[in-house]
Amino acid sequence: MEIENYSHMSFKQDQPNILTKKMMNCTRCSLRSGCRQVVPGEGSAEAEIMFIGEGPGQKEDELGRPFVGAAGKFLEEMLGYINLKREDVYIANVVKCRPPGNRDPLPEEVEACWPWLLEQIKIIQPKLIVTLGRHSLERFLPAQKISQIHGKALRRDFPEIGRQVFYALYHPAAALYNGSMREVLIKDFKRIPKVLEAIKNSGSEIEEIKEEKVPEQESLF
Ligand code: URA
């Protein structure tokens, strides 16, 4: 896929907004016709950490913002444990429109929305991508199982976005009412600053993932 070159724009802060405007007009899959509004993502354009969830729920669909329901409150609580606020990070989803009845996004919906996510990553250039839940993890590291790699940082090379470090977490909504998963999630979350530090200090201990096939992409632009 061909990725737009944003380097001619002087302010990095403007770039997510420009992309958001494009996403608002997206009709690449049928989700748009069944939801109230697009939930593009939000946060700091300078964020070192990008959180990627699955897709908007009811509250997100109402407000047009990611993670503003119960799972979002829990996410904010956990950000507090590592002395961050949601404005310090970037929060996005694999699909930008709410699947009807909060069902799982279909493979073709994830596929249709994927170029937007790549654009967001390209603009934000996070040092660490934290995947929230199975769908988000699957998109980036399809051969990995969340139960085996949660709390582990893995690096993978993508032709469109270069080498990225991923840190898989259980989804806050899944962990919210599950005591043991909640404990694991909080423990993993509290390790994020250490992972970030390791990345900044050469990151040589971060495992490299090579074997996975990168899905074929079409160009959006
Ligand atoms: N769950 C998600 O995966 N994303 C949201 O934005 C909200 C809930």
Short mmCIF file of C-alpha atoms and ligand atoms in Angstrom, two decimals:
data_model
loop_
_atom_site.label_atom_id
_atom_site.label_comp_id
_atom_site.label_asym_id
_atom_site.label_seq_id
_atom_site.Cartn_x
_atom_site.Cartn_y
_atom_site.Cartn_z
CA MET A 1 0.00 0.00 0.00
CA GLU A 2 1.16 3.48 -0.74
CA ILE A 3 1.45 5.65 2.35
CA GLU A 4 1.05 9.38 2.09
CA ASN A 5 4.14 11.44 2.82
CA TYR A 6 3.34 13.81 5.67
CA SER A 7 6.81 15.32 5.93
CA HIS A 8 5.86 18.42 3.94
CA MET A 9 3.45 19.39 6.74
CA SER A 10 5.13 21.54 9.33
CA PHE A 11 3.28 20.47 12.46
CA LYS A 12 3.13 16.84 13.46
CA GLN A 13 0.16 17.78 15.69
CA ASP A 14 -1.94 18.57 12.59
CA GLN A 15 -1.34 15.27 10.90
CA PRO A 16 -3.71 13.10 12.97
CA ASN A 17 -6.46 15.69 12.39
CA ILE A 18 -5.93 15.64 8.65
CA LEU A 19 -6.14 11.86 8.70
CA THR A 20 -9.23 11.97 10.92
CA LYS A 21 -11.05 14.09 8.35
CA LYS A 22 -10.31 11.45 5.72
CA MET A 23 -11.50 8.64 8.00
CA MET A 24 -14.79 10.46 8.62
CA ASN A 25 -15.66 9.99 4.93
CA CYS A 26 -14.68 6.34 4.78
CA THR A 27 -17.13 3.87 3.26
CA ARG A 28 -14.69 1.01 2.76
CA CYS A 29 -16.91 -1.47 4.60
CA SER A 30 -20.53 -1.76 5.64
CA LEU A 31 -19.88 -0.90 9.31
CA ARG A 32 -20.16 2.81 8.60
CA SER A 33 -23.79 2.56 7.52
CA GLY A 34 -24.76 0.81 10.77
CA CYS A 35 -22.99 3.03 13.29
CA ARG A 36 -23.59 6.57 14.53
CA GLN A 37 -20.15 7.94 13.86
CA VAL A 38 -16.55 7.08 13.10
CA VAL A 39 -14.29 6.77 16.14
CA PRO A 40 -10.90 7.63 14.66
CA GLY A 41 -8.68 7.65 17.74
CA GLU A 42 -7.20 10.38 19.86
CA GLY A 43 -4.23 11.43 21.94
CA SER A 44 -0.87 13.08 21.66
CA ALA A 45 0.74 13.22 18.23
CA GLU A 46 4.05 12.95 20.11
CA ALA A 47 3.01 9.88 22.09
CA GLU A 48 5.66 7.26 22.76
CA ILE A 49 3.00 4.67 23.47
CA MET A 50 0.10 3.81 21.21
CA PHE A 51 -2.73 1.64 22.57
CA ILE A 52 -4.75 -0.26 20.00
CA GLY A 53 -8.08 -1.80 20.97
CA GLU A 54 -10.58 -3.76 18.90
CA GLY A 55 -13.38 -1.42 17.96
CA PRO A 56 -15.79 1.15 19.37
CA GLY A 57 -18.56 0.04 21.71
CA GLN A 58 -21.86 1.78 22.38
CA LYS A 59 -20.46 4.68 24.40
CA GLU A 60 -17.62 5.26 21.94
CA ASP A 61 -20.13 5.26 19.07
CA GLU A 62 -22.23 7.86 20.93
CA LEU A 63 -19.31 10.15 21.74
CA GLY A 64 -17.00 9.53 18.78
CA ARG A 65 -14.07 8.88 21.12
CA PRO A 66 -12.20 5.63 21.86
CA PHE A 67 -12.32 3.93 25.26
CA VAL A 68 -14.81 6.19 27.01
CA GLY A 69 -17.00 3.47 28.55
CA ALA A 70 -16.28 1.09 31.44
CA ALA A 71 -13.21 -0.40 29.71
CA GLY A 72 -11.94 3.13 29.10
CA LYS A 73 -12.28 4.04 32.77
CA PHE A 74 -10.26 0.97 33.64
CA LEU A 75 -7.67 1.89 31.01
CA GLU A 76 -7.38 5.38 32.52
CA GLU A 77 -7.04 3.85 36.00
CA MET A 78 -4.15 1.70 34.76
CA LEU A 79 -2.52 4.65 33.00
CA GLY A 80 -2.60 6.36 36.39
CA TYR A 81 -0.58 3.47 37.88
CA ILE A 82 2.26 4.40 35.52
CA ASN A 83 1.79 8.15 36.00
CA LEU A 84 0.27 8.81 32.60
CA LYS A 85 -2.98 10.38 31.48
CA ARG A 86 -4.84 9.48 28.31
CA GLU A 87 -3.65 12.75 26.72
CA ASP A 88 -0.04 11.51 27.06
CA VAL A 89 -0.59 8.46 24.87
CA TYR A 90 -2.39 7.73 21.60
CA ILE A 91 -5.47 5.50 21.67
CA ALA A 92 -6.90 3.90 18.54
CA ASN A 93 -8.79 0.80 17.46
CA VAL A 94 -8.41 -1.84 14.77
CA VAL A 95 -11.82 -0.88 13.38
CA LYS A 96 -13.04 2.69 13.59
CA CYS A 97 -16.78 2.00 13.38
CA ARG A 98 -18.87 0.09 15.91
CA PRO A 99 -19.82 -3.43 14.81
CA PRO A 100 -23.59 -3.97 15.30
CA GLY A 101 -24.45 -5.23 18.77
CA ASN A 102 -20.76 -5.14 19.70
CA ARG A 103 -20.06 -8.30 17.75
CA ASP A 104 -16.46 -9.13 16.83
CA PRO A 105 -15.29 -7.30 13.72
CA LEU A 106 -15.30 -9.54 10.63
CA PRO A 107 -11.98 -10.25 8.89
CA GLU A 108 -13.05 -8.16 5.87
CA GLU A 109 -13.92 -5.21 8.16
CA VAL A 110 -10.55 -5.41 9.88
CA GLU A 111 -8.90 -5.64 6.48
CA ALA A 112 -10.80 -2.61 5.14
CA CYS A 113 -9.80 -0.49 8.14
CA TRP A 114 -6.17 -1.65 8.30
CA PRO A 115 -4.73 1.09 6.02
CA TRP A 116 -6.08 3.75 8.41
CA LEU A 117 -4.31 2.14 11.32
CA LEU A 118 -1.08 1.93 9.35
CA GLU A 119 -1.40 5.65 8.58
CA GLN A 120 -1.91 6.44 12.25
CA ILE A 121 1.17 4.45 13.24
CA LYS A 122 3.17 6.12 10.51
CA ILE A 123 2.20 9.56 11.81
CA ILE A 124 2.53 8.92 15.54
CA GLN A 125 5.69 6.81 15.22
CA PRO A 126 5.25 5.29 18.67
CA LYS A 127 8.16 3.63 20.40
CA LEU A 128 5.80 0.98 21.72
CA ILE A 129 2.50 -0.37 20.41
CA VAL A 130 0.35 -1.90 23.13
CA THR A 131 -2.29 -4.21 21.71
CA LEU A 132 -5.45 -4.54 23.80
CA GLY A 133 -7.14 -7.87 23.28
CA ARG A 134 -7.02 -10.69 20.80
CA HIS A 135 -8.17 -8.89 17.63
CA SER A 136 -5.57 -6.21 17.93
CA LEU A 137 -2.79 -8.72 18.64
CA GLU A 138 -3.92 -10.98 15.78
CA ARG A 139 -3.65 -8.19 13.27
CA PHE A 140 0.00 -7.53 14.04
CA LEU A 141 1.26 -10.90 15.25
CA PRO A 142 -1.15 -13.49 13.84
CA ALA A 143 0.86 -16.52 14.95
CA GLN A 144 0.92 -15.50 18.62
CA LYS A 145 -1.52 -16.49 21.35
CA ILE A 146 -2.42 -13.79 23.85
CA SER A 147 -2.38 -16.29 26.74
CA GLN A 148 1.26 -17.05 25.93
CA ILE A 149 2.69 -13.68 25.05
CA HIS A 150 0.83 -11.17 27.20
CA GLY A 151 3.31 -9.04 29.08
CA LYS A 152 6.12 -9.79 26.60
CA ALA A 153 7.61 -7.28 24.15
CA LEU A 154 8.13 -8.56 20.60
CA ARG A 155 9.59 -6.72 17.66
CA ARG A 156 8.44 -7.17 14.09
CA ASP A 157 9.32 -5.55 10.80
CA PHE A 158 6.52 -4.31 8.52
CA PRO A 159 7.19 -3.03 5.00
CA GLU A 160 4.85 -0.05 5.49
CA ILE A 161 5.68 1.04 9.04
CA GLY A 162 9.13 -0.38 9.68
CA ARG A 163 10.31 -2.12 12.84
CA GLN A 164 7.80 -1.87 15.65
CA VAL A 165 7.77 -3.18 19.18
CA PHE A 166 4.51 -4.75 20.35
CA TYR A 167 3.40 -5.44 23.89
CA ALA A 168 0.27 -7.57 24.15
CA LEU A 169 -2.22 -7.07 26.95
CA TYR A 170 -5.55 -8.65 27.74
CA HIS A 171 -8.45 -6.41 26.81
CA PRO A 172 -9.58 -4.21 29.74
CA ALA A 173 -13.24 -5.10 29.04
CA ALA A 174 -12.45 -8.83 29.31
CA ALA A 175 -10.45 -8.34 32.49
CA LEU A 176 -12.88 -5.94 34.13
CA TYR A 177 -15.03 -8.60 35.78
CA ASN A 178 -12.55 -11.46 35.81
CA GLY A 179 -10.48 -11.26 39.00
CA SER A 180 -7.47 -13.30 37.91
CA MET A 181 -7.26 -11.78 34.42
CA ARG A 182 -7.59 -8.33 35.96
CA GLU A 183 -4.62 -9.01 38.24
CA VAL A 184 -2.51 -10.24 35.32
CA LEU A 185 -3.48 -7.22 33.21
CA ILE A 186 -2.58 -4.74 35.94
CA LYS A 187 0.74 -6.50 36.54
CA ASP A 188 1.58 -6.47 32.81
CA PHE A 189 0.48 -2.85 32.51
CA LYS A 190 2.77 -1.75 35.31
CA ARG A 191 5.72 -3.14 33.33
CA ILE A 192 5.14 -0.74 30.43
CA PRO A 193 7.65 1.89 31.66
CA LYS A 194 10.35 -0.82 31.94
CA VAL A 195 9.64 -2.03 28.41
CA LEU A 196 9.83 1.53 27.12
CA GLU A 197 13.12 2.05 28.92
CA ALA A 198 14.50 -1.17 27.41
CA ILE A 199 13.49 0.04 23.93
CA LYS A 200 15.25 3.36 24.49
CA ASN A 201 18.38 1.62 25.79
CA SER A 202 18.99 -0.21 22.50
CA GLY A 203 16.28 -2.82 23.12
CA SER A 204 18.63 -5.67 22.34
CA GLU A 205 16.76 -7.99 24.72
CA ILE A 206 13.48 -7.60 22.83
CA GLU A 207 12.62 -10.72 20.88
CA GLU A 208 12.51 -10.42 17.10
CA ILE A 209 9.55 -12.05 15.29
CA LYS A 210 10.19 -12.91 11.67
CA GLU A 211 8.03 -15.79 10.60
CA GLU A 212 4.69 -14.12 10.10
CA LYS A 213 3.16 -13.28 6.79
CA VAL A 214 2.22 -9.64 6.25
CA PRO A 215 -1.28 -9.31 4.82
CA GLU A 216 -1.55 -7.88 1.29
CA GLN A 217 -2.75 -4.29 1.31
CA GLU A 218 -4.46 -2.08 -1.19
CA SER A 219 -3.78 1.61 -1.36
CA LEU A 220 -6.26 4.05 0.13
CA PHE A 221 -4.98 7.13 -1.59
N1 URA B 1 -13.22 -1.51 23.41
C1 URA B 1 -12.35 -1.30 22.40
O1 URA B 1 -11.70 -2.21 21.94
N2 URA B 1 -12.22 -0.07 21.95
C2 URA B 1 -12.89 0.95 22.44
O2 URA B 1 -12.70 2.06 21.96
C3 URA B 1 -13.77 0.70 23.50
C4 URA B 1 -13.94 -0.53 23.97
#
